Amino acid sequence: MRTLCAHVGASFTETSIDEDVMAIDGTVDFARMPVRVQIKCTSQFSVAGNRLTLPLELSWVEKWTISDTPVIVVVVKVPSDIPGWLDYDVAFTRPNTVAFGRRFDAATDVTSMVFTSSDRLTGESIHDWRDLAYDIADGVVT
């Protein structure tokens, strides 16, 4: 997450393990309003039919619902064998993962969140999150 944010000119501040009281792993810091991010890493779920469903714990939903800034949930699908998570080369390290991210919606994401191919995480996603945060700050959306 930190690398992706840095690539597009944003910063990611990770929540200390001892301070994870809001079910938030970190914050993408933008000039006018931050976006809170929860990251779930899994090898258990498959992307079946271009959909991935993440079950939600009630305690997460309760905390995200009262957040005054957008909460983005990111799901990182990793191989089941841990050594297969990364490819190492002299010139680069490449993750063998795919990530999806979208805004938590308290009205519809009550027990689970569904991610589709349109939620695939890219550098453009970070810009979209910034635009969403600014629209919320300006009262354009809630």
XYZ file of N, CA and C in Angstrom:
426
model
N 0.833 -1.185 0.000
C 0.000 0.000 0.000
C 0.877 1.248 0.000
N 1.884 1.202 0.822
C 2.784 2.353 0.928
C 3.455 2.641 -0.417
N 3.903 1.592 -1.101
C 4.574 1.759 -2.391
C 3.620 2.295 -3.444
N 2.416 1.759 -3.485
C 1.424 2.234 -4.452
C 1.104 3.705 -4.214
N 0.911 4.080 -2.964
C 0.633 5.488 -2.640
C 1.801 6.379 -3.043
N 3.008 5.967 -2.712
C 4.185 6.770 -3.052
C 4.319 6.930 -4.559
N 3.957 5.891 -5.291
C 4.046 5.922 -6.751
C 3.168 7.015 -7.361
N 2.050 7.326 -6.701
C 1.129 8.340 -7.237
C 1.168 9.646 -6.443
N 2.149 9.789 -5.553
C 2.324 11.058 -4.853
C 1.492 11.235 -3.602
N 1.080 10.135 -2.991
C 0.337 10.206 -1.729
C 1.163 9.492 -0.661
N 0.830 9.740 0.588
C 1.541 9.043 1.659
C 0.582 8.115 2.390
N 1.133 7.022 2.892
C 0.359 6.050 3.650
C 0.973 5.940 5.033
N 0.167 6.182 6.052
C 0.618 6.080 7.432
C -0.003 4.836 8.042
N 0.846 3.913 8.461
C 0.372 2.656 9.015
C -0.011 2.823 10.482
N -1.118 2.198 10.869
C -1.559 2.204 12.258
C -0.697 1.234 13.054
N -0.231 1.660 14.209
C 0.542 0.783 15.082
C -0.326 -0.395 15.517
N 0.274 -1.550 15.624
C -0.461 -2.750 16.036
C -1.165 -2.522 17.368
N -0.521 -1.813 18.265
C -1.094 -1.559 19.586
C -2.209 -0.518 19.566
N -2.363 0.187 18.459
C -3.344 1.271 18.387
C -4.479 0.990 17.416
N -4.660 -0.248 16.999
C -5.710 -0.588 16.042
C -7.051 -0.702 16.761
N -7.598 0.444 17.126
C -8.858 0.480 17.867
C -10.053 0.784 16.970
N -9.790 1.145 15.703
C -10.879 1.489 14.779
C -11.017 0.478 13.640
N -10.335 -0.667 13.738
C -10.316 -1.658 12.653
C -9.807 -1.011 11.370
N -8.764 -0.217 11.522
C -8.137 0.502 10.412
C -6.644 0.182 10.434
N -6.112 -0.208 9.280
C -4.685 -0.531 9.196
C -3.823 0.672 8.863
N -4.426 1.694 8.295
C -3.637 2.866 7.949
C -4.483 3.956 7.339
N -3.808 5.039 7.012
C -4.476 6.212 6.457
C -3.711 6.689 5.238
N -4.450 6.961 4.173
C -3.857 7.636 3.022
C -4.078 9.118 3.276
N -2.978 9.844 3.383
C -3.045 11.254 3.753
C -3.095 12.137 2.512
N -4.186 12.877 2.398
C -4.339 13.872 1.350
C -4.382 15.241 2.015
N -4.171 16.291 1.261
C -4.072 17.640 1.822
C -5.324 18.055 2.585
N -6.499 17.718 2.080
C -7.730 18.231 2.681
C -8.486 17.242 3.550
N -8.339 15.963 3.292
C -9.048 14.963 4.094
C -8.385 13.605 3.894
N -8.134 12.884 4.977
C -7.540 11.552 4.841
C -8.595 10.509 4.483
N -8.126 9.367 4.055
C -8.979 8.214 3.807
C -8.442 7.071 4.665
N -9.319 6.427 5.405
C -8.910 5.308 6.253
C -8.956 4.014 5.440
N -7.983 3.140 5.680
C -7.868 1.918 4.887
C -7.721 0.701 5.801
N -8.520 -0.305 5.530
C -8.389 -1.602 6.194
C -7.942 -2.595 5.132
N -6.882 -3.338 5.408
C -6.332 -4.284 4.440
C -6.536 -5.699 4.961
N -7.129 -6.528 4.133
C -7.320 -7.939 4.456
C -6.548 -8.752 3.424
N -5.682 -9.606 3.906
C -4.848 -10.441 3.047
C -5.349 -11.873 3.183
N -5.615 -12.550 2.058
C -6.177 -13.889 2.143
C -5.735 -14.782 0.992
N -5.631 -16.051 1.280
C -5.449 -17.061 0.240
C -6.673 -17.971 0.209
N -7.600 -17.744 1.116
C -8.756 -18.627 1.266
C -9.834 -18.397 0.225
N -9.975 -17.186 -0.224
C -11.061 -16.879 -1.136
C -10.575 -16.942 -2.565
N -11.429 -17.411 -3.441
C -11.087 -17.390 -4.858
C -11.892 -16.285 -5.521
N -11.363 -15.808 -6.605
C -12.074 -14.796 -7.373
C -12.926 -15.563 -8.374
N -14.091 -16.004 -7.919
C -14.976 -16.821 -8.744
C -15.947 -15.935 -9.509
N -16.021 -16.155 -10.823
C -16.952 -15.364 -11.622
C -16.680 -13.884 -11.537
N -15.408 -13.511 -11.421
C -15.009 -12.104 -11.305
C -15.547 -11.439 -10.047
N -15.829 -12.221 -9.014
C -16.323 -11.678 -7.748
C -15.564 -12.309 -6.591
N -15.300 -11.497 -5.602
C -14.698 -11.976 -4.363
C -15.555 -11.426 -3.233
N -16.019 -12.300 -2.359
C -16.858 -11.872 -1.241
C -16.064 -11.995 0.054
N -15.987 -10.892 0.779
C -15.274 -10.853 2.052
C -16.290 -10.777 3.185
N -16.339 -11.788 4.066
C -17.219 -11.695 5.231
C -16.721 -10.587 6.163
N -17.647 -9.875 6.774
C -17.297 -8.782 7.682
C -17.673 -9.143 9.112
N -16.822 -8.759 10.031
C -17.138 -8.926 11.449
C -17.969 -7.730 11.906
N -18.927 -7.985 12.783
C -19.809 -6.935 13.283
C -19.018 -5.790 13.902
N -17.952 -6.104 14.635
C -17.165 -5.046 15.284
C -16.528 -4.113 14.256
N -16.102 -4.649 13.103
C -15.547 -3.795 12.044
C -16.626 -2.863 11.515
N -17.782 -3.448 11.207
C -18.891 -2.670 10.634
C -19.282 -1.537 11.571
N -19.376 -1.826 12.860
C -19.745 -0.794 13.833
C -18.735 0.349 13.834
N -17.462 0.028 13.783
C -16.420 1.061 13.812
C -16.375 1.853 12.512
N -16.472 1.178 11.384
C -16.403 1.868 10.096
C -17.628 2.749 9.872
N -18.771 2.326 10.403
C -20.012 3.084 10.210
C -19.930 4.463 10.846
N -19.236 4.602 11.968
C -19.175 5.901 12.645
C -17.991 6.756 12.201
N -17.200 6.252 11.260
C -16.042 7.017 10.789
C -16.495 8.295 10.094
N -15.814 9.392 10.401
C -16.159 10.672 9.781
C -15.459 10.882 8.446
N -14.577 9.978 8.080
C -13.917 10.030 6.778
C -14.143 8.693 6.076
N -13.973 8.646 4.760
C -14.232 7.399 4.037
C -13.346 6.258 4.531
N -13.933 5.072 4.583
C -13.190 3.859 4.903
C -13.140 3.015 3.632
N -11.931 2.700 3.215
C -11.717 1.856 2.051
C -11.245 0.500 2.548
N -11.875 -0.547 2.066
C -11.448 -1.898 2.410
C -10.701 -2.459 1.205
N -9.501 -2.938 1.466
C -8.655 -3.525 0.429
C -8.488 -5.005 0.740
N -8.735 -5.841 -0.250
C -8.521 -7.277 -0.115
C -7.375 -7.656 -1.039
N -6.359 -8.282 -0.464
C -5.208 -8.740 -1.243
C -5.287 -10.259 -1.327
N -5.431 -10.764 -2.531
C -5.490 -12.211 -2.774
C -4.072 -12.694 -3.029
N -3.602 -13.603 -2.168
C -2.233 -14.115 -2.262
C -2.262 -15.622 -2.523
N -1.171 -16.167 -3.072
C -1.091 -17.623 -3.233
C -1.106 -18.314 -1.867
N -1.546 -19.557 -1.831
C -1.613 -20.271 -0.552
C -0.231 -20.633 -0.012
N 0.766 -20.747 -0.886
C 2.123 -21.020 -0.410
C 2.875 -19.702 -0.229
N 3.284 -19.430 0.995
C 3.901 -18.142 1.329
C 5.127 -17.828 0.466
N 6.012 -18.778 0.171
C 7.147 -18.434 -0.699
C 6.717 -17.950 -2.088
N 5.516 -18.285 -2.504
C 5.027 -17.865 -3.807
C 4.477 -16.453 -3.845
N 4.477 -15.756 -2.716
C 3.919 -14.407 -2.669
C 4.730 -13.413 -3.489
N 6.044 -13.634 -3.556
C 6.926 -12.677 -4.228
C 7.862 -13.390 -5.191
N 8.182 -12.712 -6.295
C 9.250 -13.137 -7.195
C 10.406 -12.181 -6.985
N 11.566 -12.740 -6.697
C 12.748 -11.910 -6.480
C 13.631 -11.967 -7.717
N 14.124 -10.825 -8.130
C 15.045 -10.712 -9.246
C 16.097 -9.690 -8.846
N 17.201 -9.686 -9.528
C 18.250 -8.711 -9.228
C 17.726 -7.290 -9.385
N 16.849 -7.077 -10.357
C 16.387 -5.724 -10.676
C 15.085 -5.333 -9.991
N 14.324 -6.302 -9.476
C 13.012 -5.956 -8.926
C 12.501 -7.054 -7.998
N 11.478 -6.694 -7.242
C 10.686 -7.657 -6.487
C 9.252 -7.491 -6.956
N 8.650 -8.585 -7.412
C 7.290 -8.511 -7.944
C 6.354 -9.344 -7.074
N 5.285 -8.737 -6.569
C 4.315 -9.513 -5.795
C 3.431 -10.336 -6.735
N 3.168 -11.574 -6.362
C 2.252 -12.440 -7.114
C 0.879 -12.364 -6.465
N 0.330 -11.193 -6.473
C -0.938 -10.947 -5.797
C -1.844 -10.128 -6.697
N -3.077 -10.064 -6.297
C -4.016 -9.139 -6.915
C -4.770 -8.485 -5.760
N -5.052 -7.208 -5.894
C -5.731 -6.493 -4.810
C -6.965 -5.787 -5.351
N -7.977 -5.748 -4.509
C -9.221 -5.062 -4.819
C -9.501 -4.087 -3.690
N -10.084 -2.953 -3.999
C -10.401 -1.986 -2.958
C -11.624 -1.174 -3.322
N -12.459 -0.934 -2.329
C -13.610 -0.056 -2.533
C -14.078 0.500 -1.199
N -14.886 1.538 -1.295
C -15.393 2.205 -0.098
C -16.400 1.317 0.623
N -16.265 1.257 1.930
C -17.250 0.591 2.768
C -18.524 1.413 2.742
N -19.659 0.745 2.537
C -20.962 1.406 2.507
C -21.827 0.787 3.599
N -22.094 1.545 4.651
C -22.837 1.027 5.803
C -24.245 0.577 5.438
N -24.811 1.122 4.365
C -26.170 0.762 3.971
C -26.244 -0.628 3.343
N -25.190 -1.045 2.662
C -25.236 -2.324 1.948
C -24.231 -3.359 2.448
N -23.146 -2.913 3.035
C -22.089 -3.831 3.474
C -22.288 -4.195 4.942
N -23.346 -4.928 5.209
C -23.717 -5.236 6.585
C -22.994 -6.480 7.103
N -22.964 -7.529 6.294
C -22.323 -8.775 6.715
C -21.173 -9.182 5.808
N -21.101 -8.581 4.624
C -20.022 -8.917 3.693
C -19.849 -7.782 2.691
N -18.714 -7.817 2.007
C -18.449 -6.882 0.914
C -18.112 -7.701 -0.317
N -18.680 -7.306 -1.440
C -18.408 -7.977 -2.703
C -17.492 -7.084 -3.528
N -16.428 -7.680 -4.040
C -15.468 -6.973 -4.884
C -15.520 -7.593 -6.274
N -15.475 -6.746 -7.295
C -15.492 -7.222 -8.675
C -14.247 -6.718 -9.395
N -14.109 -7.100 -10.629
C -12.934 -6.679 -11.396
C -12.840 -5.161 -11.496
N -13.957 -4.472 -11.427
C -13.920 -3.002 -11.479
C -13.317 -2.395 -10.210
N -13.170 -3.196 -9.160
C -12.578 -2.731 -7.899
C -11.085 -3.037 -7.814
N -10.510 -3.524 -8.900
C -9.078 -3.866 -8.887
C -8.265 -2.634 -8.517
N -7.338 -2.806 -7.607
C -6.559 -1.691 -7.072
C -5.432 -1.307 -8.025
N -5.403 -0.021 -8.376
C -4.361 0.537 -9.238
C -3.962 1.897 -8.674
N -2.981 2.511 -9.281
C -2.611 3.864 -8.881
C -3.767 4.830 -9.050
N -4.570 4.624 -10.081
C -5.728 5.488 -10.319
C -6.729 5.392 -9.169
N -6.793 4.229 -8.515
C -7.695 4.059 -7.370
C -7.386 5.077 -6.284
N -6.111 5.334 -6.055
C -5.711 6.290 -5.017
C -6.222 7.685 -5.369
N -6.134 8.057 -6.633
C -6.674 9.356 -7.071
C -8.194 9.397 -6.899
N -8.853 8.287 -7.192
C -10.305 8.223 -7.005
C -10.668 8.403 -5.537
N -9.875 7.806 -4.636
C -10.136 7.959 -3.205
C -9.971 9.413 -2.790
N -8.946 10.070 -3.313
C -8.725 11.492 -3.014
C -9.924 12.315 -3.476
N -10.376 12.063 -4.702
C -11.520 12.805 -5.232
C -12.760 12.578 -4.382
N -12.979 11.345 -3.939
C -14.107 11.029 -3.069
C -13.996 11.795 -1.760
N -12.820 11.774 -1.152
C -12.621 12.485 0.118
C -12.899 13.972 -0.041
N -12.429 14.555 -1.122
C -12.642 15.986 -1.344
C -14.112 16.286 -1.617
N -14.799 15.395 -2.338
C -16.238 15.586 -2.555
C -16.992 15.533 -1.232
N -16.571 14.657 -0.337
C -17.198 14.586 0.989
C -16.900 15.863 1.769
N -15.661 16.311 1.728
C -15.284 17.544 2.432
C -16.067 18.743 1.911
N -16.365 18.742 0.615
C -17.104 19.850 -0.001
C -18.612 19.692 0.109
N -19.080 18.584 0.687
C -20.509 18.362 0.831
C -21.193 17.897 -0.440
N -20.426 17.489 -1.437
C -20.997 17.036 -2.708
C -21.624 15.654 -2.551
N -20.963 14.777 -1.784
C -21.490 13.446 -1.483
C -21.327 13.186 0.012
N -22.017 12.159 0.496
C -21.897 11.790 1.913
C -21.245 10.445 2.057
